[in-house]
Amino acid sequence: MSQNLDSFKLAGLRAGALVEAAAQDSSLVRSAMKFNLWRKSTKLRLKRLFKKATPPTGDLKVLVHIKGGIGDVCMTRVLIKKLREVVPNARIYFAYDHKNIVDMVFSDGLIDEFCSNKYIPESFDLVISGCHLLMYDFINEGRIKKLAPHLWPFIEKGLDVQRCFKPFATYTPYLDGQLAEIAIAHGGSRITNLGWFTGLEVHQNDPAPLALDETMTKRTLDRLGLTKDTYITIHDGINPHTDPTHSDRTRNWPRSYWEQLVKLLKQQFAHIKIVQLGGNTSEPFDFVDLSLVGKTAIADLPHVLKGARLHLDGESGMVHLANLTQTPCVVLFGPSKAAYLGYSRNTNIEAPFCGGCMNITKHWMTHCMLGYPPEKQCLASITPQVVFDAVQNTFKGISR
């Protein structure tokens, strides 16, 4: 693994040097970056002006600040679990845009407290921040060495990797796709990155299951008219931040394909209910047995997924949540890469045509990079029959 990590660091330095060289040739880019850095530092100064830091006392205080969607929060559980093992007496805080999502993903007490994004770094001993790439934003070296000296070598290891990827942090999220390519090429993945950038030992398929209350699961299913293991869930993979009026959503499988797949499933598994999940930006399907689109609270989702025999989806936050409930999934990969985001316990189907364009531009989720219409994009090259066959094979391997 150390050889992979060294090659990963060198690849980051090489790519970062190219980015910096290109940026230095453009006065407009240089000005924009200076303004961005000034904006960030000014924002922090204003926070410190109106809200004074409370220096930490007592146990070590660690803050993890994650940016992104539900899936990014879910994937962080592995890192938090490792932190718990390394510093069991630390108080771990979690900052994110939406408290209800944090409450759902950490309902079993893996973190100690939710924290507003308006925090002052100096109120903690260690602040870890980011998404695909994590950075140590603040380090109270004295207290860490005093209270958890065994943590310090991990921090030094993480800082060494972060140093090699500074331009990636500066230009995030525009280089996330390049970061994914580098990670794959050097034996990494989305969750492995979290370990490499913090110095902690975590890997893509490390378990960090969400301990759900079985009584609450049954109560939730009863309320929704569902019985454990008698249904499968489907989700169209739409990101809640994607413009729902745009017809070119690159991570969505065609609606007609979903309808064909449901017909195949009902012919073969008439006793199995098809339940659709989704938020307010998803389109309800009238051909499923039960559409829960916009009808469930965030807190209901892990219980519904836990009760399902199988979950079908494009690569989305719901897949990463299902992974925490240990529910098997059949996942369709188009713009996203299975080698970077997939789990070995799932059946991952990659588009045979094109694909892998994630994060090439800011609008990769709403505009095909090659200009193909929706019916000819990468996900449309995965046929309903292929997915149906995968479901059949997955059912054969399920012993629940």
Short mmCIF file of C-alpha atoms in Angstrom, two decimals:
data_model
loop_
_atom_site.label_atom_id
_atom_site.label_comp_id
_atom_site.label_asym_id
_atom_site.label_seq_id
_atom_site.Cartn_x
_atom_site.Cartn_y
_atom_site.Cartn_z
CA MET A 1 0.00 0.00 0.00
CA SER A 2 2.89 2.42 0.71
CA GLN A 3 4.08 2.02 -2.89
CA ASN A 4 0.60 2.90 -4.15
CA LEU A 5 0.48 5.88 -1.82
CA ASP A 6 3.86 7.18 -3.02
CA SER A 7 2.84 6.89 -6.67
CA PHE A 8 -0.47 8.58 -5.80
CA LYS A 9 1.41 11.51 -4.25
CA LEU A 10 3.72 11.86 -7.25
CA ALA A 11 0.74 11.84 -9.63
CA GLY A 12 -0.85 14.61 -7.55
CA LEU A 13 2.31 16.70 -7.70
CA ARG A 14 2.57 16.17 -11.47
CA ALA A 15 -1.05 17.11 -12.17
CA GLY A 16 -0.93 20.01 -9.73
CA ALA A 17 2.17 21.43 -11.41
CA LEU A 18 0.35 21.46 -14.75
CA VAL A 19 -2.64 23.22 -13.20
CA GLU A 20 -0.45 25.83 -11.54
CA ALA A 21 1.49 26.39 -14.75
CA ALA A 22 -1.70 26.97 -16.71
CA ALA A 23 -3.04 29.28 -14.02
CA GLN A 24 0.14 31.38 -13.98
CA ASP A 25 -0.21 32.03 -17.72
CA SER A 26 -3.56 33.71 -17.20
CA SER A 27 -3.83 37.01 -15.38
CA LEU A 28 -7.59 36.49 -15.22
CA VAL A 29 -7.18 33.13 -13.44
CA ARG A 30 -4.58 34.58 -11.07
CA SER A 31 -6.91 37.45 -10.19
CA ALA A 32 -9.86 35.14 -9.72
CA MET A 33 -7.89 32.84 -7.41
CA LYS A 34 -6.59 35.77 -5.37
CA PHE A 35 -10.14 37.04 -5.02
CA ASN A 36 -11.37 33.57 -3.98
CA LEU A 37 -8.66 33.26 -1.32
CA TRP A 38 -9.43 36.80 -0.11
CA ARG A 39 -13.14 35.98 0.07
CA LYS A 40 -12.50 32.87 2.16
CA SER A 41 -10.11 34.61 4.55
CA THR A 42 -12.50 37.57 4.89
CA LYS A 43 -15.39 35.24 5.66
CA LEU A 44 -13.34 33.59 8.40
CA ARG A 45 -12.25 36.97 9.83
CA LEU A 46 -15.87 38.12 9.97
CA LYS A 47 -16.87 34.94 11.78
CA ARG A 48 -14.12 35.54 14.32
CA LEU A 49 -15.25 39.16 14.70
CA PHE A 50 -18.86 38.29 15.55
CA LYS A 51 -18.28 34.94 17.23
CA LYS A 52 -15.38 34.38 19.58
CA ALA A 53 -13.70 31.00 19.74
CA THR A 54 -13.98 29.02 22.94
CA PRO A 55 -10.60 27.31 23.44
CA PRO A 56 -11.14 23.57 23.91
CA THR A 57 -10.78 22.05 27.35
CA GLY A 58 -11.14 18.52 28.66
CA ASP A 59 -11.20 15.70 26.12
CA LEU A 60 -9.79 16.09 22.62
CA LYS A 61 -12.28 17.80 20.30
CA VAL A 62 -12.32 16.79 16.63
CA LEU A 63 -14.55 18.42 14.00
CA VAL A 64 -15.26 16.79 10.64
CA HIS A 65 -16.81 19.22 8.12
CA ILE A 66 -18.13 17.48 5.00
CA LYS A 67 -19.29 19.21 1.83
CA GLY A 68 -21.41 17.53 -0.84
CA GLY A 69 -24.53 15.38 -0.80
CA ILE A 70 -26.06 12.57 1.25
CA GLY A 71 -23.67 10.05 -0.30
CA ASP A 72 -20.64 12.05 0.82
CA VAL A 73 -21.92 12.10 4.40
CA CYS A 74 -22.60 8.35 4.26
CA MET A 75 -19.11 7.57 2.99
CA THR A 76 -17.58 9.51 5.87
CA ARG A 77 -18.90 6.96 8.40
CA VAL A 78 -15.89 4.74 7.67
CA LEU A 79 -13.53 7.59 8.56
CA ILE A 80 -15.44 8.47 11.73
CA LYS A 81 -15.40 4.81 12.78
CA LYS A 82 -11.61 4.73 12.37
CA LEU A 83 -11.27 7.98 14.33
CA ARG A 84 -13.29 6.40 17.14
CA GLU A 85 -10.88 3.45 17.19
CA VAL A 86 -7.77 5.66 17.21
CA VAL A 87 -9.01 8.26 19.73
CA PRO A 88 -11.86 6.58 21.63
CA ASN A 89 -12.05 9.31 24.28
CA ALA A 90 -12.30 12.22 21.83
CA ARG A 91 -15.49 14.19 21.29
CA ILE A 92 -16.30 14.10 17.59
CA TYR A 93 -18.38 16.88 16.03
CA PHE A 94 -19.84 16.84 12.53
CA ALA A 95 -20.57 19.95 10.44
CA TYR A 96 -22.80 19.83 7.37
CA ASP A 97 -25.45 21.90 5.60
CA HIS A 98 -28.42 19.85 6.84
CA LYS A 99 -28.79 18.55 10.40
CA ASN A 100 -31.54 16.07 9.48
CA ILE A 101 -29.18 14.22 7.14
CA VAL A 102 -26.46 14.03 9.80
CA ASP A 103 -29.04 12.83 12.34
CA MET A 104 -30.07 10.08 9.91
CA VAL A 105 -26.57 8.86 9.00
CA PHE A 106 -25.32 8.99 12.61
CA SER A 107 -28.51 8.10 14.46
CA ASP A 108 -26.66 5.37 16.37
CA GLY A 109 -24.36 7.79 18.21
CA LEU A 110 -21.14 7.35 16.22
CA ILE A 111 -20.63 11.13 16.48
CA ASP A 112 -21.14 13.17 19.63
CA GLU A 113 -22.69 16.35 18.28
CA PHE A 114 -23.86 18.14 15.14
CA CYS A 115 -22.14 21.48 14.53
CA SER A 116 -23.20 24.48 12.47
CA ASN A 117 -21.05 25.44 9.48
CA LYS A 118 -20.49 28.77 11.21
CA TYR A 119 -17.99 27.27 13.64
CA ILE A 120 -14.68 28.89 14.63
CA PRO A 121 -11.79 26.43 13.96
CA GLU A 122 -9.92 27.43 17.14
CA SER A 123 -12.79 26.04 19.22
CA PHE A 124 -11.55 22.56 18.31
CA ASP A 125 -8.26 20.67 18.50
CA LEU A 126 -8.49 19.24 14.98
CA VAL A 127 -10.64 20.31 12.02
CA ILE A 128 -10.93 18.00 8.99
CA SER A 129 -12.74 19.55 6.04
CA GLY A 130 -13.58 18.69 2.43
CA CYS A 131 -15.32 16.15 0.23
CA HIS A 132 -13.35 13.98 -2.24
CA LEU A 133 -10.21 15.52 -0.80
CA LEU A 134 -9.92 16.17 2.94
CA MET A 135 -7.63 18.77 4.49
CA TYR A 136 -6.54 19.46 8.05
CA ASP A 137 -7.87 23.02 8.31
CA PHE A 138 -6.77 23.52 11.91
CA ILE A 139 -4.42 21.62 14.24
CA ASN A 140 -3.89 22.29 17.94
CA GLU A 141 -0.53 20.54 18.06
CA GLY A 142 0.07 21.04 21.77
CA ARG A 143 -3.20 19.51 23.00
CA ILE A 144 -3.08 16.68 20.45
CA LYS A 145 0.43 15.66 21.49
CA LYS A 146 -0.58 15.87 25.13
CA LEU A 147 -3.97 14.11 24.97
CA ALA A 148 -3.49 11.76 21.99
CA PRO A 149 0.20 11.51 21.04
CA HIS A 150 -0.53 8.31 19.10
CA LEU A 151 -2.71 10.37 16.72
CA TRP A 152 0.14 12.65 15.70
CA PRO A 153 1.90 10.22 13.28
CA PHE A 154 -1.41 9.81 11.39
CA ILE A 155 -1.74 13.59 11.10
CA GLU A 156 1.83 13.93 9.80
CA LYS A 157 1.18 11.23 7.23
CA GLY A 158 -1.99 12.96 6.08
CA LEU A 159 -0.29 16.36 5.85
CA ASP A 160 2.39 14.82 3.64
CA VAL A 161 -0.27 13.66 1.16
CA GLN A 162 -2.20 16.93 1.37
CA ARG A 163 0.96 18.85 0.49
CA CYS A 164 1.10 16.98 -2.84
CA PHE A 165 -2.46 17.94 -3.75
CA LYS A 166 -2.68 21.62 -2.77
CA PRO A 167 -3.90 22.77 -6.23
CA PHE A 168 -6.69 20.18 -6.06
CA ALA A 169 -7.90 21.75 -2.82
CA THR A 170 -7.57 25.25 -4.27
CA TYR A 171 -9.56 24.42 -7.41
CA THR A 172 -12.13 22.08 -5.87
CA PRO A 173 -14.53 20.76 -7.16
CA TYR A 174 -13.26 21.27 -10.71
CA LEU A 175 -10.42 18.77 -10.32
CA ASP A 176 -12.44 16.07 -8.53
CA GLY A 177 -12.70 14.05 -11.73
CA GLN A 178 -8.93 14.19 -12.23
CA LEU A 179 -8.46 13.20 -8.59
CA ALA A 180 -10.68 10.16 -9.19
CA GLU A 181 -8.62 9.14 -12.23
CA ILE A 182 -5.39 9.43 -10.24
CA ALA A 183 -6.84 7.47 -7.32
CA ILE A 184 -8.02 4.61 -9.56
CA ALA A 185 -4.68 4.45 -11.38
CA HIS A 186 -2.80 4.11 -8.09
CA GLY A 187 -4.98 1.63 -6.26
CA GLY A 188 -7.27 4.10 -4.52
CA SER A 189 -10.98 4.91 -4.50
CA ARG A 190 -13.41 7.48 -3.11
CA ILE A 191 -13.29 6.21 0.49
CA THR A 192 -9.64 5.15 0.34
CA ASN A 193 -8.89 8.80 -0.46
CA LEU A 194 -10.36 9.81 2.90
CA GLY A 195 -7.76 7.64 4.56
CA TRP A 196 -4.87 8.77 2.38
CA PHE A 197 -5.58 12.46 3.00
CA THR A 198 -5.91 12.04 6.76
CA GLY A 199 -3.25 9.37 7.31
CA LEU A 200 -5.83 6.94 8.68
CA GLU A 201 -6.21 3.42 7.35
CA VAL A 202 -9.60 3.19 5.63
CA HIS A 203 -10.64 1.45 2.44
CA GLN A 204 -13.60 1.45 0.06
CA ASN A 205 -15.19 -1.76 1.33
CA ASP A 206 -14.53 -1.34 5.04
CA PRO A 207 -17.79 -1.89 6.94
CA ALA A 208 -19.36 0.92 8.93
CA PRO A 209 -22.96 -0.32 9.23
CA LEU A 210 -25.65 1.89 10.69
CA ALA A 211 -27.10 0.24 13.81
CA LEU A 212 -30.84 0.69 13.33
CA ASP A 213 -33.45 0.07 15.99
CA GLU A 214 -35.43 -2.96 14.75
CA THR A 215 -38.57 -1.78 16.51
CA MET A 216 -38.33 1.57 14.72
CA THR A 217 -37.74 -0.21 11.40
CA LYS A 218 -40.87 -2.33 11.85
CA ARG A 219 -42.89 0.69 12.94
CA THR A 220 -41.76 2.64 9.87
CA LEU A 221 -42.55 -0.23 7.50
CA ASP A 222 -45.96 -0.80 9.09
CA ARG A 223 -46.83 2.87 8.66
CA LEU A 224 -45.92 2.68 4.97
CA GLY A 225 -47.73 -0.63 4.40
CA LEU A 226 -44.53 -2.61 3.82
CA THR A 227 -43.27 -5.94 5.10
CA LYS A 228 -39.57 -6.75 5.41
CA ASP A 229 -38.06 -8.71 2.49
CA THR A 230 -41.25 -8.57 0.39
CA TYR A 231 -40.24 -5.59 -1.73
CA ILE A 232 -37.39 -4.04 -3.68
CA THR A 233 -36.69 -0.33 -3.90
CA ILE A 234 -35.81 1.68 -6.98
CA HIS A 235 -34.53 5.23 -7.29
CA ASP A 236 -33.88 7.30 -10.39
CA GLY A 237 -30.60 8.68 -9.08
CA ILE A 238 -31.40 12.35 -9.43
CA ASN A 239 -29.29 14.74 -7.37
CA PRO A 240 -31.48 17.15 -5.34
CA HIS A 241 -29.32 20.06 -6.53
CA THR A 242 -29.87 19.16 -10.20
CA ASP A 243 -32.27 21.39 -12.12
CA PRO A 244 -35.40 19.19 -12.39
CA THR A 245 -36.62 21.10 -15.45
CA HIS A 246 -33.53 20.16 -17.47
CA SER A 247 -34.13 17.19 -19.77
CA ASP A 248 -30.48 16.24 -20.05
CA ARG A 249 -29.81 14.71 -16.63
CA THR A 250 -26.82 12.48 -17.35
CA ARG A 251 -27.12 10.27 -14.24
CA ASN A 252 -30.74 9.31 -14.95
CA TRP A 253 -31.69 6.07 -16.65
CA PRO A 254 -34.48 6.66 -19.23
CA ARG A 255 -38.00 6.50 -17.78
CA SER A 256 -39.07 4.06 -20.49
CA TYR A 257 -36.26 1.71 -19.42
CA TRP A 258 -37.48 1.76 -15.83
CA GLU A 259 -40.97 0.88 -17.07
CA GLN A 260 -39.65 -2.02 -19.16
CA LEU A 261 -37.61 -3.29 -16.22
CA VAL A 262 -40.58 -3.17 -13.85
CA LYS A 263 -42.64 -5.22 -16.34
CA LEU A 264 -39.91 -7.86 -16.50
CA LEU A 265 -39.67 -7.95 -12.72
CA LYS A 266 -43.43 -8.28 -12.24
CA GLN A 267 -43.57 -11.14 -14.76
CA GLN A 268 -40.87 -13.09 -12.94
CA PHE A 269 -41.41 -11.96 -9.33
CA ALA A 270 -45.13 -11.15 -9.08
CA HIS A 271 -45.02 -11.53 -5.28
CA ILE A 272 -42.38 -8.81 -4.89
CA LYS A 273 -43.54 -5.18 -4.54
CA ILE A 274 -41.71 -2.47 -6.48
CA VAL A 275 -41.30 0.62 -4.28
CA GLN A 276 -39.96 3.88 -5.68
CA LEU A 277 -37.94 6.23 -3.48
CA GLY A 278 -37.04 9.83 -4.24
CA GLY A 279 -37.16 13.43 -3.14
CA ASN A 280 -39.21 16.35 -4.34
CA THR A 281 -37.15 16.67 -7.53
CA SER A 282 -37.75 13.06 -8.61
CA GLU A 283 -40.49 12.09 -11.04
CA PRO A 284 -43.04 9.64 -9.53
CA PHE A 285 -43.55 6.51 -11.64
CA ASP A 286 -47.15 5.37 -12.17
CA PHE A 287 -46.07 1.83 -13.08
CA VAL A 288 -44.66 0.84 -9.65
CA ASP A 289 -46.63 -0.76 -6.82
CA LEU A 290 -45.88 2.07 -4.43
CA SER A 291 -44.31 5.46 -5.08
CA LEU A 292 -42.90 7.10 -1.97
CA VAL A 293 -41.46 10.03 -3.90
CA GLY A 294 -41.75 13.07 -1.65
CA LYS A 295 -43.73 11.06 0.91
CA THR A 296 -41.04 9.96 3.34
CA ALA A 297 -39.06 11.85 5.93
CA ILE A 298 -35.28 11.71 5.70
CA ALA A 299 -35.22 9.61 8.88
CA ASP A 300 -37.45 6.95 7.22
CA LEU A 301 -35.03 6.17 4.39
CA PRO A 302 -32.53 3.85 6.13
CA HIS A 303 -35.41 1.83 7.61
CA VAL A 304 -37.10 1.43 4.21
CA LEU A 305 -33.79 0.43 2.61
CA LYS A 306 -33.02 -1.97 5.47
CA GLY A 307 -36.30 -3.78 4.87
CA ALA A 308 -35.79 -4.15 1.12
CA ARG A 309 -34.50 -7.36 -0.43
CA LEU A 310 -32.67 -5.31 -3.04
CA HIS A 311 -32.14 -1.71 -4.13
CA LEU A 312 -31.87 -0.66 -7.80
CA ASP A 313 -30.37 2.69 -8.69
CA GLY A 314 -27.93 4.77 -10.64
CA GLU A 315 -24.86 5.84 -8.67
CA SER A 316 -26.42 8.11 -6.06
CA GLY A 317 -26.52 8.99 -2.40
CA MET A 318 -29.24 6.38 -1.87
CA VAL A 319 -26.76 3.64 -2.87
CA HIS A 320 -24.26 4.83 -0.27
CA LEU A 321 -27.02 4.92 2.34
CA ALA A 322 -28.12 1.40 1.35
CA ASN A 323 -24.52 0.27 1.84
CA LEU A 324 -24.77 1.37 5.49
CA THR A 325 -27.90 -0.79 5.92
CA GLN A 326 -26.12 -3.75 4.24
CA THR A 327 -28.87 -4.03 1.65
CA PRO A 328 -27.51 -5.39 -1.65
CA CYS A 329 -27.77 -3.10 -4.66
CA VAL A 330 -27.71 -3.30 -8.42
CA VAL A 331 -26.09 -0.03 -9.49
CA LEU A 332 -25.91 1.55 -12.95
CA PHE A 333 -22.74 3.53 -13.64
CA GLY A 334 -22.63 6.05 -16.49
CA PRO A 335 -20.78 9.32 -15.83
CA SER A 336 -19.60 8.00 -12.45
CA LYS A 337 -16.91 5.32 -12.26
CA ALA A 338 -17.49 2.00 -10.51
CA ALA A 339 -13.77 1.61 -9.82
CA TYR A 340 -13.89 4.83 -7.80
CA LEU A 341 -17.35 4.76 -6.19
CA GLY A 342 -18.56 1.15 -6.34
CA TYR A 343 -18.74 -1.39 -3.52
CA SER A 344 -17.68 -5.00 -4.03
CA ARG A 345 -20.80 -6.28 -2.26
CA ASN A 346 -23.00 -4.73 -4.98
CA THR A 347 -23.63 -5.69 -8.59
CA ASN A 348 -22.09 -2.76 -10.47
CA ILE A 349 -23.09 -2.38 -14.13
CA GLU A 350 -20.94 -0.02 -16.18
CA ALA A 351 -22.20 1.53 -19.40
CA PRO A 352 -20.69 -0.30 -22.40
CA PHE A 353 -20.69 2.97 -24.33
CA CYS A 354 -18.68 6.04 -23.33
CA GLY A 355 -19.13 7.00 -19.64
CA GLY A 356 -16.74 8.11 -16.92
CA CYS A 357 -17.08 11.87 -17.51
CA MET A 358 -17.75 12.85 -13.89
CA ASN A 359 -16.50 16.30 -12.88
CA ILE A 360 -14.96 17.14 -16.26
CA THR A 361 -16.96 20.38 -16.06
CA LYS A 362 -19.18 22.05 -13.50
CA HIS A 363 -22.30 20.93 -15.42
CA TRP A 364 -21.44 17.25 -15.97
CA MET A 365 -24.71 16.14 -14.34
CA THR A 366 -26.90 18.21 -16.68
CA HIS A 367 -24.95 18.34 -19.95
CA CYS A 368 -23.48 15.43 -21.91
CA MET A 369 -19.87 16.38 -22.65
CA LEU A 370 -20.12 14.94 -26.17
CA GLY A 371 -23.51 16.45 -26.92
CA TYR A 372 -25.47 13.20 -27.13
CA PRO A 373 -29.25 13.44 -26.53
CA PRO A 374 -30.55 11.50 -23.48
CA GLU A 375 -31.64 8.47 -25.51
CA LYS A 376 -28.08 8.04 -26.83
CA GLN A 377 -26.08 8.80 -23.70
CA CYS A 378 -23.97 6.29 -21.79
CA LEU A 379 -26.64 5.16 -19.32
CA ALA A 380 -29.05 4.47 -22.18
CA SER A 381 -26.60 1.83 -23.45
CA ILE A 382 -27.45 -0.30 -20.38
CA THR A 383 -30.58 -2.19 -21.41
CA PRO A 384 -33.47 -3.25 -19.14
CA GLN A 385 -32.68 -6.89 -19.94
CA VAL A 386 -29.12 -6.51 -18.66
CA VAL A 387 -30.39 -5.05 -15.39
CA PHE A 388 -33.08 -7.71 -15.08
CA ASP A 389 -30.50 -10.47 -15.51
CA ALA A 390 -28.37 -8.82 -12.81
CA VAL A 391 -31.37 -8.74 -10.46
CA GLN A 392 -32.03 -12.43 -11.05
CA ASN A 393 -28.42 -13.32 -10.33
CA THR A 394 -28.39 -11.13 -7.23
CA PHE A 395 -31.56 -12.75 -5.91
CA LYS A 396 -29.90 -16.16 -6.26
CA GLY A 397 -27.05 -14.99 -4.04
CA ILE A 398 -29.19 -13.36 -1.35
CA SER A 399 -29.66 -15.36 1.83
CA ARG A 400 -31.74 -13.10 4.09
#
